[in-house]
Coordinates of C-alpha atoms in Angstrom, one line a residue:
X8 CA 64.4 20.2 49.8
X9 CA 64.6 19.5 53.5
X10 CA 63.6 23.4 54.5
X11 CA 60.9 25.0 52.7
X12 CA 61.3 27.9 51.0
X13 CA 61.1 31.9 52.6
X14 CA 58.5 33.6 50.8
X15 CA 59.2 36.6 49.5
X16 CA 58.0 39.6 47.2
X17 CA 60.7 41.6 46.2
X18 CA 60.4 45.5 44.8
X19 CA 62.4 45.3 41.8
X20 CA 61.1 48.7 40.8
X21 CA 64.2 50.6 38.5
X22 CA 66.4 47.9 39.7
X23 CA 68.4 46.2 37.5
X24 CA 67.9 42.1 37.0
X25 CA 70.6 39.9 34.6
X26 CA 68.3 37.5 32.4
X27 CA 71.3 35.1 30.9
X28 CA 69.8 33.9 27.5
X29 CA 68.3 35.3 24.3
X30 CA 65.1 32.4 23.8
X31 CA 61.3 31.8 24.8
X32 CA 62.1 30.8 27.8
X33 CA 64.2 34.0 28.9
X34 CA 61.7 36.1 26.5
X35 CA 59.2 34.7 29.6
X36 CA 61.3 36.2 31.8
X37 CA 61.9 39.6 30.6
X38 CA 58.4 40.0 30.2
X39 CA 57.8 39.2 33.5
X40 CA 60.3 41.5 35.3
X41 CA 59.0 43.9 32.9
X42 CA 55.7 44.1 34.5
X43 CA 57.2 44.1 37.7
X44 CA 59.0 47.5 36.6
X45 CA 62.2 45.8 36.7
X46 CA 65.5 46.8 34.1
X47 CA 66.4 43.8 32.3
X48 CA 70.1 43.2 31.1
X49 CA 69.8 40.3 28.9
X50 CA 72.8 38.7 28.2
X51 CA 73.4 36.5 24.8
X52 CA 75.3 36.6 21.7
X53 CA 71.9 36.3 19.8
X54 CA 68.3 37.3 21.1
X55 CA 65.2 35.7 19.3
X56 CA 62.7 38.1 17.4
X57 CA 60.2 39.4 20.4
X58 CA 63.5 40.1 22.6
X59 CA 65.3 41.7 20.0
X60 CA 62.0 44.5 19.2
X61 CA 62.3 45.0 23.0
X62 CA 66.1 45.9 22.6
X63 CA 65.5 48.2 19.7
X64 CA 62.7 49.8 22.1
X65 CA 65.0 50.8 24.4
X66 CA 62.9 48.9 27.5
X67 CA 65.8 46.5 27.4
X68 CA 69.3 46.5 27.6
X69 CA 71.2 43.8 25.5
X70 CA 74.6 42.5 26.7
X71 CA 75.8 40.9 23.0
X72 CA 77.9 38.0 23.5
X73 CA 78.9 34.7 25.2
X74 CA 78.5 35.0 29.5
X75 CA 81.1 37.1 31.6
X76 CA 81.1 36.8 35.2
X77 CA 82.0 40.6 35.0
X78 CA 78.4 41.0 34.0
X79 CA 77.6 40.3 37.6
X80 CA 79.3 43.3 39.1
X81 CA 77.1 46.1 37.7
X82 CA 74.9 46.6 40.4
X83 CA 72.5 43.7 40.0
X84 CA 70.0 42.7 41.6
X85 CA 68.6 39.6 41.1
X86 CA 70.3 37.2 38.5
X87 CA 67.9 34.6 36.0
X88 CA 70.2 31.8 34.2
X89 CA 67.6 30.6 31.2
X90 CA 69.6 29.2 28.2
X91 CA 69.8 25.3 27.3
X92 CA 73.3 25.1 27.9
X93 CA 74.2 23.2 31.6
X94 CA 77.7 24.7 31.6
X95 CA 76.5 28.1 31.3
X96 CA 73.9 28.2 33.7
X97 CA 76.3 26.4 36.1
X98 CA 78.9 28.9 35.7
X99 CA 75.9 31.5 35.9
X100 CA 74.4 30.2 39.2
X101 CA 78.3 29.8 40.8
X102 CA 79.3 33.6 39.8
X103 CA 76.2 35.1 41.3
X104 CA 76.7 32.2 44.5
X105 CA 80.3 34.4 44.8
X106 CA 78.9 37.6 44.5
X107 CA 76.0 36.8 46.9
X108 CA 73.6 37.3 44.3
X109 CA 70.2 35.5 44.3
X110 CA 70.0 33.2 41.1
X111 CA 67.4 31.8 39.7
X112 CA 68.5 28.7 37.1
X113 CA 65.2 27.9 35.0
X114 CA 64.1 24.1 35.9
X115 CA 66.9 23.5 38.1
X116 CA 66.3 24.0 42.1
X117 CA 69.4 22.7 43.4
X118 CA 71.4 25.8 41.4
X119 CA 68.8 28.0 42.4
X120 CA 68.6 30.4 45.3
X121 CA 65.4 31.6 44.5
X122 CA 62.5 30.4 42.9
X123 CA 59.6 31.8 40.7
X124 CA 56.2 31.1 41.5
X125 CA 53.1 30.1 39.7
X126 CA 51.1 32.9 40.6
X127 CA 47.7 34.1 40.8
X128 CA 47.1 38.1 40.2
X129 CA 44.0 40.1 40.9
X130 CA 45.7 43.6 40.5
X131 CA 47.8 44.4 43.2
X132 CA 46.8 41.1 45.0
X133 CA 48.9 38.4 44.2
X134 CA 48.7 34.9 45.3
X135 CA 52.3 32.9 45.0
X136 CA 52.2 29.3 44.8
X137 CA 55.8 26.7 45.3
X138 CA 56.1 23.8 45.0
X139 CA 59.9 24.1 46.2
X140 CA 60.9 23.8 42.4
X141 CA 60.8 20.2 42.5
X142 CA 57.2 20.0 40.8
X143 CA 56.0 23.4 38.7
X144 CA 53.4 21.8 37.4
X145 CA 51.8 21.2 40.4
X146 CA 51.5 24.8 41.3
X147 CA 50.2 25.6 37.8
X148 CA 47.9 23.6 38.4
X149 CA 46.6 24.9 42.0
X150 CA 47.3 28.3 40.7
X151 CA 44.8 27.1 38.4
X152 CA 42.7 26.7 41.0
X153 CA 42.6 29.6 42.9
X154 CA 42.1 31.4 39.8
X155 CA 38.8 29.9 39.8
X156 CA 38.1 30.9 43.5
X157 CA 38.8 34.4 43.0
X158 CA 37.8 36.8 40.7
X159 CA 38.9 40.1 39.6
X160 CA 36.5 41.8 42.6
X161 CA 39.5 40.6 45.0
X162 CA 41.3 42.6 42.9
X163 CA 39.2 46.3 43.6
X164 CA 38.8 45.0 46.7
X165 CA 42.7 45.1 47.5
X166 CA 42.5 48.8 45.8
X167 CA 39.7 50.1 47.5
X168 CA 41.5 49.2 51.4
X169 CA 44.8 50.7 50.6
X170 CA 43.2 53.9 49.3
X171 CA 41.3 53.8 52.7
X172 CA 43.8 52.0 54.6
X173 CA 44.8 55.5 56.6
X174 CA 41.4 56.0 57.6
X175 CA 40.9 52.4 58.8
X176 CA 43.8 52.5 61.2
X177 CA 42.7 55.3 62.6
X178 CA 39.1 54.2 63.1
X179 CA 40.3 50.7 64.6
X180 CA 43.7 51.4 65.8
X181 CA 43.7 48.0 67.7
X182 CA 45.1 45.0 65.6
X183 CA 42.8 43.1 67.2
X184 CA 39.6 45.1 66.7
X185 CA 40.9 46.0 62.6
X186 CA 40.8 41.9 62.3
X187 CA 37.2 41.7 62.9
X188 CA 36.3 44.6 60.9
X189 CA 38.2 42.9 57.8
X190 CA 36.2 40.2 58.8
X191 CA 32.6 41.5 58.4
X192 CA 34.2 43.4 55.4
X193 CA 34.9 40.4 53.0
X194 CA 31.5 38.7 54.7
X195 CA 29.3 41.6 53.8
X196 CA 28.1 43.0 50.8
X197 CA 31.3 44.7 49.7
X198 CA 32.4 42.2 47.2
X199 CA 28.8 42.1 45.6
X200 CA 28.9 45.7 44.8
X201 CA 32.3 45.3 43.6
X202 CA 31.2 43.0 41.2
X203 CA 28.6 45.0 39.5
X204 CA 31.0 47.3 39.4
X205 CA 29.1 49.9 41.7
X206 CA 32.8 51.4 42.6
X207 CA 30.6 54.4 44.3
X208 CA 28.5 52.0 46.2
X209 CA 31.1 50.3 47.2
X210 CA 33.2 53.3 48.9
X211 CA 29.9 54.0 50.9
X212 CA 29.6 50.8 52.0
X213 CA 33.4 50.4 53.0
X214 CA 32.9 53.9 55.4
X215 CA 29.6 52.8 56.6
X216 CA 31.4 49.8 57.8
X217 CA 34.0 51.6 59.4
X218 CA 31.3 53.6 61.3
X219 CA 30.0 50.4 63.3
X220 CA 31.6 48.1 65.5
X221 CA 29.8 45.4 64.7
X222 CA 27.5 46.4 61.6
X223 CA 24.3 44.2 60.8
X224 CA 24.2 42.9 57.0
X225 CA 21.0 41.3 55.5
X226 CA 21.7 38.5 53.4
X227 CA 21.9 37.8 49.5
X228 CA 21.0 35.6 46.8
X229 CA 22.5 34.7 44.0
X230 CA 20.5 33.1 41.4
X231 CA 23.1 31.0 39.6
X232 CA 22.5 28.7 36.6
X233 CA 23.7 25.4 36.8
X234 CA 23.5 24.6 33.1
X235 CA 22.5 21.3 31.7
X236 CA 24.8 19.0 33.8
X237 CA 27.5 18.7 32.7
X238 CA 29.8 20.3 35.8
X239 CA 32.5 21.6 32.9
X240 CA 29.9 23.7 31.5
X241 CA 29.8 26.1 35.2
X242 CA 31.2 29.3 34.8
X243 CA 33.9 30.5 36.9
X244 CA 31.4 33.0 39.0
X245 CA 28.8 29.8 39.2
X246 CA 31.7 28.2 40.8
X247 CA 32.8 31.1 43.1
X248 CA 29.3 31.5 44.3
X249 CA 28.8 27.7 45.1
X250 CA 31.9 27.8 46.9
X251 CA 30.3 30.8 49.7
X252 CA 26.8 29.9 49.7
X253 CA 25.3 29.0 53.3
X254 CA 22.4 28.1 51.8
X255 CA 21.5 26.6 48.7
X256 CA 17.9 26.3 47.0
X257 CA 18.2 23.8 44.0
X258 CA 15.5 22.8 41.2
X259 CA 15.4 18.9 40.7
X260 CA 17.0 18.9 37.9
X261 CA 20.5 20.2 39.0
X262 CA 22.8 17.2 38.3
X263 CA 24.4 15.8 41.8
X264 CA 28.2 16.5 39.6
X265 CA 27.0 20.1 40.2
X266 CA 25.7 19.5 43.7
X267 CA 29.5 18.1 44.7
X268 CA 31.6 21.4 44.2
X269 CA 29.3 22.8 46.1
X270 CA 30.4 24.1 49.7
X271 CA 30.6 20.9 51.5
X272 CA 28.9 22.5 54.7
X273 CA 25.6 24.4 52.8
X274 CA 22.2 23.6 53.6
X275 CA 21.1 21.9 50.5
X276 CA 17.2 22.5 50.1
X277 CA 15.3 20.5 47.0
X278 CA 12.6 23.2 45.7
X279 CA 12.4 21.3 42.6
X280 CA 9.2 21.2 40.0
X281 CA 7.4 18.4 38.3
X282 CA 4.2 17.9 36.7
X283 CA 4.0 14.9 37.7
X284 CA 4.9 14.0 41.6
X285 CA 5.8 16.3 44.2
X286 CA 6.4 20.4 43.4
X287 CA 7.6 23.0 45.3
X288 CA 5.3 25.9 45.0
X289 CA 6.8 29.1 43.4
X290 CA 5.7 31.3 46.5
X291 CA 7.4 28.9 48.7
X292 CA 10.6 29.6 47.2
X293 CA 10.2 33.2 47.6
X294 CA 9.4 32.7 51.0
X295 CA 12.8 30.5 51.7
X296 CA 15.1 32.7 50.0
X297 CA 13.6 36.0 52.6
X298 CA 13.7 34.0 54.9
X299 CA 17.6 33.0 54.6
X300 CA 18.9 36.2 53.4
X301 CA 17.1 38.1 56.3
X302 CA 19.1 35.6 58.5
X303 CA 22.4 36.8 57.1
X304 CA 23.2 34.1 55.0
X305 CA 24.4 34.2 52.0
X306 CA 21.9 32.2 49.5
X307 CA 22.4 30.3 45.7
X308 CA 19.1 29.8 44.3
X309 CA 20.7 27.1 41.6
X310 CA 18.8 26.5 38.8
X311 CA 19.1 24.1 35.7
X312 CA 19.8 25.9 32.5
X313 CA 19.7 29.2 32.2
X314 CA 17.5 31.5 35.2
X315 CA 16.4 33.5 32.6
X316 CA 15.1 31.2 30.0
X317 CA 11.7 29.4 31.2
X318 CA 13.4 29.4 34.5
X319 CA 11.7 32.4 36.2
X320 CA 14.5 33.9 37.4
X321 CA 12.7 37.4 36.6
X322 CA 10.0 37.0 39.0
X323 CA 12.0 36.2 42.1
X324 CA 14.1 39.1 41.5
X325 CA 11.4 40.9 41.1
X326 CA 10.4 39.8 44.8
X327 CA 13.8 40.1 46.0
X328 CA 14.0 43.7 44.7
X329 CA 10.5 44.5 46.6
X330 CA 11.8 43.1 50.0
X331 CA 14.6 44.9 50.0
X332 CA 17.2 41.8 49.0
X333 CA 20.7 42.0 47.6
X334 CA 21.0 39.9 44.7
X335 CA 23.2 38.9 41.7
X336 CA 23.0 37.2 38.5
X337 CA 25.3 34.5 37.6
X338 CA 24.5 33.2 33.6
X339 CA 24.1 29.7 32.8
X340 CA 24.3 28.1 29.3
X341 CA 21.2 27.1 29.0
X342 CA 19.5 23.9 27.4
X343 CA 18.9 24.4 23.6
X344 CA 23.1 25.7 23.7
X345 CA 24.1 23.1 25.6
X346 CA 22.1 19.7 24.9
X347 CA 22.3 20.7 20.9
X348 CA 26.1 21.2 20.9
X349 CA 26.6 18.2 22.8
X350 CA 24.1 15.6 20.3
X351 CA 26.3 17.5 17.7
X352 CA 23.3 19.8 16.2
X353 CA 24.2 23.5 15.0
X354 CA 21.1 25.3 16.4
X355 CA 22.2 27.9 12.9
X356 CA 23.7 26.9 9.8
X357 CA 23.9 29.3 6.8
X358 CA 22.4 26.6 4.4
X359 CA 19.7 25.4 7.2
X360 CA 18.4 27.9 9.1
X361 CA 19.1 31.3 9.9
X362 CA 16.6 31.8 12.5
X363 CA 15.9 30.2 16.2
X364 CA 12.9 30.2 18.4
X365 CA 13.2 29.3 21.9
X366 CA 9.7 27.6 23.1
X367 CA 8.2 26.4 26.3
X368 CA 5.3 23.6 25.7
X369 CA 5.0 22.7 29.5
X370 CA 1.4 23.0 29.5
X371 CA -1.9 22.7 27.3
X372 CA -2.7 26.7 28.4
X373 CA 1.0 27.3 26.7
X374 CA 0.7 25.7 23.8
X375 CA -2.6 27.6 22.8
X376 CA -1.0 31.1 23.0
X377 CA 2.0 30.0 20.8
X378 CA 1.8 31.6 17.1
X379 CA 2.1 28.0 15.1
X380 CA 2.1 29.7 11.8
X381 CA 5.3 31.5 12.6
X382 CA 6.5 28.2 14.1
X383 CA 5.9 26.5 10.7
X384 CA 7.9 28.9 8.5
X385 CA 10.9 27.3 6.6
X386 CA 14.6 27.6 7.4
X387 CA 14.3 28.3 11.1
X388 CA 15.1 25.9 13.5
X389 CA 12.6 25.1 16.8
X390 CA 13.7 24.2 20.1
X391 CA 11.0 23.4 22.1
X392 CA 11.5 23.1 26.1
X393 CA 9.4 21.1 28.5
X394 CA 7.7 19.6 25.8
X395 CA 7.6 15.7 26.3
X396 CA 4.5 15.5 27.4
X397 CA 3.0 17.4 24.5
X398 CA 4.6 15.8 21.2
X399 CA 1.3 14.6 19.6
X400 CA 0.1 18.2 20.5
X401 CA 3.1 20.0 19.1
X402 CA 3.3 17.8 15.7
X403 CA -0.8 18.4 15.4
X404 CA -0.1 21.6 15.5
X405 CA 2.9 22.4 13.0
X406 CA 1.1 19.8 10.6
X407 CA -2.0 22.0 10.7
X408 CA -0.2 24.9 10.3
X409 CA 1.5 23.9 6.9
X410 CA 5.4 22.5 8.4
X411 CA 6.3 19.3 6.4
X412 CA 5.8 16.1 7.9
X413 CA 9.1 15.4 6.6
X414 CA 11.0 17.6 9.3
X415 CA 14.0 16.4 10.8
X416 CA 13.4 16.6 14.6
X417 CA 15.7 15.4 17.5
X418 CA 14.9 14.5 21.1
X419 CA 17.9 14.8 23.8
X420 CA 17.3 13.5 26.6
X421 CA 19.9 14.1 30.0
X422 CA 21.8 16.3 26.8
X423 CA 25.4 16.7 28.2
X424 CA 25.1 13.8 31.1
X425 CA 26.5 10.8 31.0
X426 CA 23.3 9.2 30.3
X427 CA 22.5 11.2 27.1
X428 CA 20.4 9.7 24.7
X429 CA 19.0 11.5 21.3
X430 CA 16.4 10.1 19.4
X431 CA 16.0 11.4 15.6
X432 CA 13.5 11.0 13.0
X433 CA 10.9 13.0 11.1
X434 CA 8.0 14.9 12.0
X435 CA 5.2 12.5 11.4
X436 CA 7.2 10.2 13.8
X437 CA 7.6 12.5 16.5
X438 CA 5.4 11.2 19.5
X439 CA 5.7 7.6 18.3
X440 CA 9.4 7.2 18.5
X441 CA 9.2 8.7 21.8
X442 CA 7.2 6.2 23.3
X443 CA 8.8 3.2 21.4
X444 CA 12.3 4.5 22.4
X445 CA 10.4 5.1 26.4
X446 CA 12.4 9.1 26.3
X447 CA 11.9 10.8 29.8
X448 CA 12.3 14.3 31.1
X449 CA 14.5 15.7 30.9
X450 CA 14.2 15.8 27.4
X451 CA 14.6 18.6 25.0
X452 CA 13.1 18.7 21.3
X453 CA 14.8 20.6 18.3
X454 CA 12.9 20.7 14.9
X455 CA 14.2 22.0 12.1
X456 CA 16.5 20.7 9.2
X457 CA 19.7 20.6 11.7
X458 CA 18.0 18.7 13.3
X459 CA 19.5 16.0 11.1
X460 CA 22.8 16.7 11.7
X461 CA 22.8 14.9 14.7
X462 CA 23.5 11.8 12.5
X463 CA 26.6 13.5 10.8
X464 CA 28.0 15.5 13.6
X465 CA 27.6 13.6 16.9
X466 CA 30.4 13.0 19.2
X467 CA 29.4 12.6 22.5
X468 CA 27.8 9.8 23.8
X469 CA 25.9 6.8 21.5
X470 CA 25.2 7.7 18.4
X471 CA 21.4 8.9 17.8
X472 CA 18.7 6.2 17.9
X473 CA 16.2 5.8 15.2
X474 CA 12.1 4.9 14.4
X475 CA 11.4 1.6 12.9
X476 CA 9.6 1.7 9.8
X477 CA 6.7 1.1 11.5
X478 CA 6.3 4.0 13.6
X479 CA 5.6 6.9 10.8
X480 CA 1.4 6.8 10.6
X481 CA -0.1 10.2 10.9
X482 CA -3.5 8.5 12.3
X483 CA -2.1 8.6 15.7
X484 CA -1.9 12.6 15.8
X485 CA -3.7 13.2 19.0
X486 CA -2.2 9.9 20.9
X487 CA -0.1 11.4 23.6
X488 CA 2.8 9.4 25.0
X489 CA 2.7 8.8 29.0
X490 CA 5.6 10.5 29.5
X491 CA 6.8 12.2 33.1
X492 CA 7.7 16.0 32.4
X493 CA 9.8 18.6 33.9
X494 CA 8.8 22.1 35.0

């Protein structure tokens, strides 16, 4: 096209829209102008099974038989030519060209007078992407996109300022002045509320907007978790948050994939743990993210995994809460989910293990409070985080209390990364095969009879390394590999 296309959203509201064609691909339509409160004519001498339940509703009305130009002249609207017959939808797109009628013919541009777009809805916001015609895929693919940018809180967002939007002309009668004031709006703490769906909170906020010029927000933080790695394992909101974060407080272990769809003009602050090398201190943390969101900004505290397993995500929103800090929750999938599906290991299995225990071993002081008998009970499986440092501790301790040497286990280390390694084997080989195979944090350990799966079921990455036969002596309970570990 050498002009681009006028866009346009047309009320078709109880107006009637000719849909030439009784298959899928007309069936689309209908549907479509259904939504939009449209009334379809479809016009075809047969109509497929979906389009012929809406005719017998009564939501449709079915013009039976081959296309007349006379269909044309009974106050139509719009006209959509979606058969798989050329002739037809050129004698369509010429009829309505006569009648100055915009048509639409399905995957053809240059018949077309109008076309649909790929589009993006968030109740009554809708976001219309064109590629001219020339290349729908594209705009799938960007509407795609945007999808991903914006979330259904645009969508109360759009309803709450058109209930209100009376009483915010009033209050800023001055295009220039209502600007700025929609400004502050989306960059305050609107959308947060509308996303915990505090609808009352919301309203309140809105007019106590309106009743400032130039209103002061605190901050927020969003603790988000950044799962294992892999970047296709974010959630939507992890990627909606990333996007708007002016600051952004990451462990060590976020992958740099994560790190890159991150905004591009963040502050990026390390505040990552180890137990061996340089830690940020927990209280340190807390004092960066008061610090930021009392600045205004708008803060991701990133963290691998899950924040809520072993990540103490409950303690800084427990200090967030005190100091008077907005904050949300965005879920990650965390380790024992992500690093088992991906070395192939169902963490249940009705003929394994019907039971799961999650389990931090980052510390001597932890592994004394942990109930070992209940570890060591049959057809459960044990996933134990943290832990590399501590094998010959963990296997000294499920051997004494009664779990069989015999016990699959399975060590994955960088589980969904593109450097993933497992290492499997039994029990009694645990902390040898470790060392002999050099595994490094981080490194997650599963015991438990699916543990042995991981030979059966694997898929990504190598398939799972193994002991020699010489590494399987009990003697060397209490030897503890030199291992780097991950807080």
């Amino acid at each position: 096209m050498d002009s681009p296309l006028f866009p346009l959203f047309a009320d078709l509201k109880g107006r009637a829209v000719l849909v030439v064609g009784g298959g899928a691909v007309a069936e689309r339509k209908t549907e479509a102008l259904l939504r939009a409160g449209a009334l379809p004519r479809v016009g075809a001498p047969a109509l497929n099974p979906a389009l012929r339940q809406l005719a017998d509703a009564g939501r449709i009305q079915w013009l039976n038989g081959q296309f007349d130009p006379a269909w044309l002249d009974q106050a139509i609207w719009l006209v959509i030519a979606a058969t798989d017959d050329i002739a037809v939808n050129h004698a369509v797109a010429e009829a309505a060209e006569a009648r100055r009628l915009f048509v639409n013919v399905v995957d053809d541009a240059a018949l077309s007078g109008f076309h649909v777009p790929a589009v993006a809805e968030r109740g009554p916001l809708q976001i219309a992407i064109s590629s001219g015609g020339g290349a729908p895929m594209v705009a799938r693919h960007v509407r795609r996109q945007i999808e991903e940018l914006f979330d259904q809180a645009w969508g109360q967002l759009a309803q709450l300022v058109s209930r209100k939007r009376g009483l915010i002309r009033e209050r800023f009668p001055e295009l220039a002045a209502r600007r700025r004031f929609f400004d502050r709006l989306i960059d305050g703490p609107l959308l947060g509320l509308l996303r915990a769906r505090q609808s009352i909170a919301a309203e309140t906020q809105l007019l106590l907007d309106m009743g400032a010029e130039a209103p002061v927000h605190n901050g927020s933080v969003v603790l988000v978790g950044a799962g294992s790695g892999d970047p296709g394992l974010l959630t939507l909101n992890a990627l909606r948050a990333l996007n708007q974060a002016d600051v952004i407080l990451h462990d060590r272990l976020v992958s740099a994939e994560v790190l890159q769809l991150a905004r591009r003009d963040a502050d990026f602050i390390e505040v990552g743990k180890s137990a061996q090398g340089r830690s940020t201190a927990q209280e340190h943390i807390h004092a960066l993210m008061l610090e930021h969101a009392r600045a205004g900004k708008r803060v991701v505290r990133l963290k691998g995994g899950d924040a809520f397993v072993f990540g103490r995500g409950g303690e800084e929103l427990q200090f967030l809460r005190a100091h008077g800090i907005a904050f949300e929750v965005v879920p990650g999938i965390t380790a024992a989910l992500a690093c088992a599906a991906y070395a192939g290991i169902p963490l249940t299995h009705r003929d394994h293990a019907q039971q799961l225990r999650l389990v931090t071993a980052h510390c001597k002081d932890s592994l004394d409070t942990l109930d070992w008998p209940a570890l060591a009970e049959p057809r459960q499986t044990l996933v134990f985080y943290m832990g590399v440092a501590a094998l010959a501790q963990i296997r000294s301790h499920l051997l004494g209390a009664g779990l069989a040497p015999s016990t699959p286990f399975a060590l994955i280390e960088n589980g969904s990364r593109a450097d993933q390694r497992v290492v499997s084997g039994q029990l009694r080989q645990l902390p040898e095969a470790a060392a002999q195979h050099q595994v490094k944090s981080p490194a997650l350990l599963i015991l438990g009879d699916v543990a042995a799966l991981a030979d059966e079921l694997h898929w990504f990455g190598d398939a799972p390394l193994h002991a020699t036969p010489t590494v399987s002596s009990l003697s060397a309970k209490t030897a503890t590999p030199t291992l780097a570990d991950a807080a």
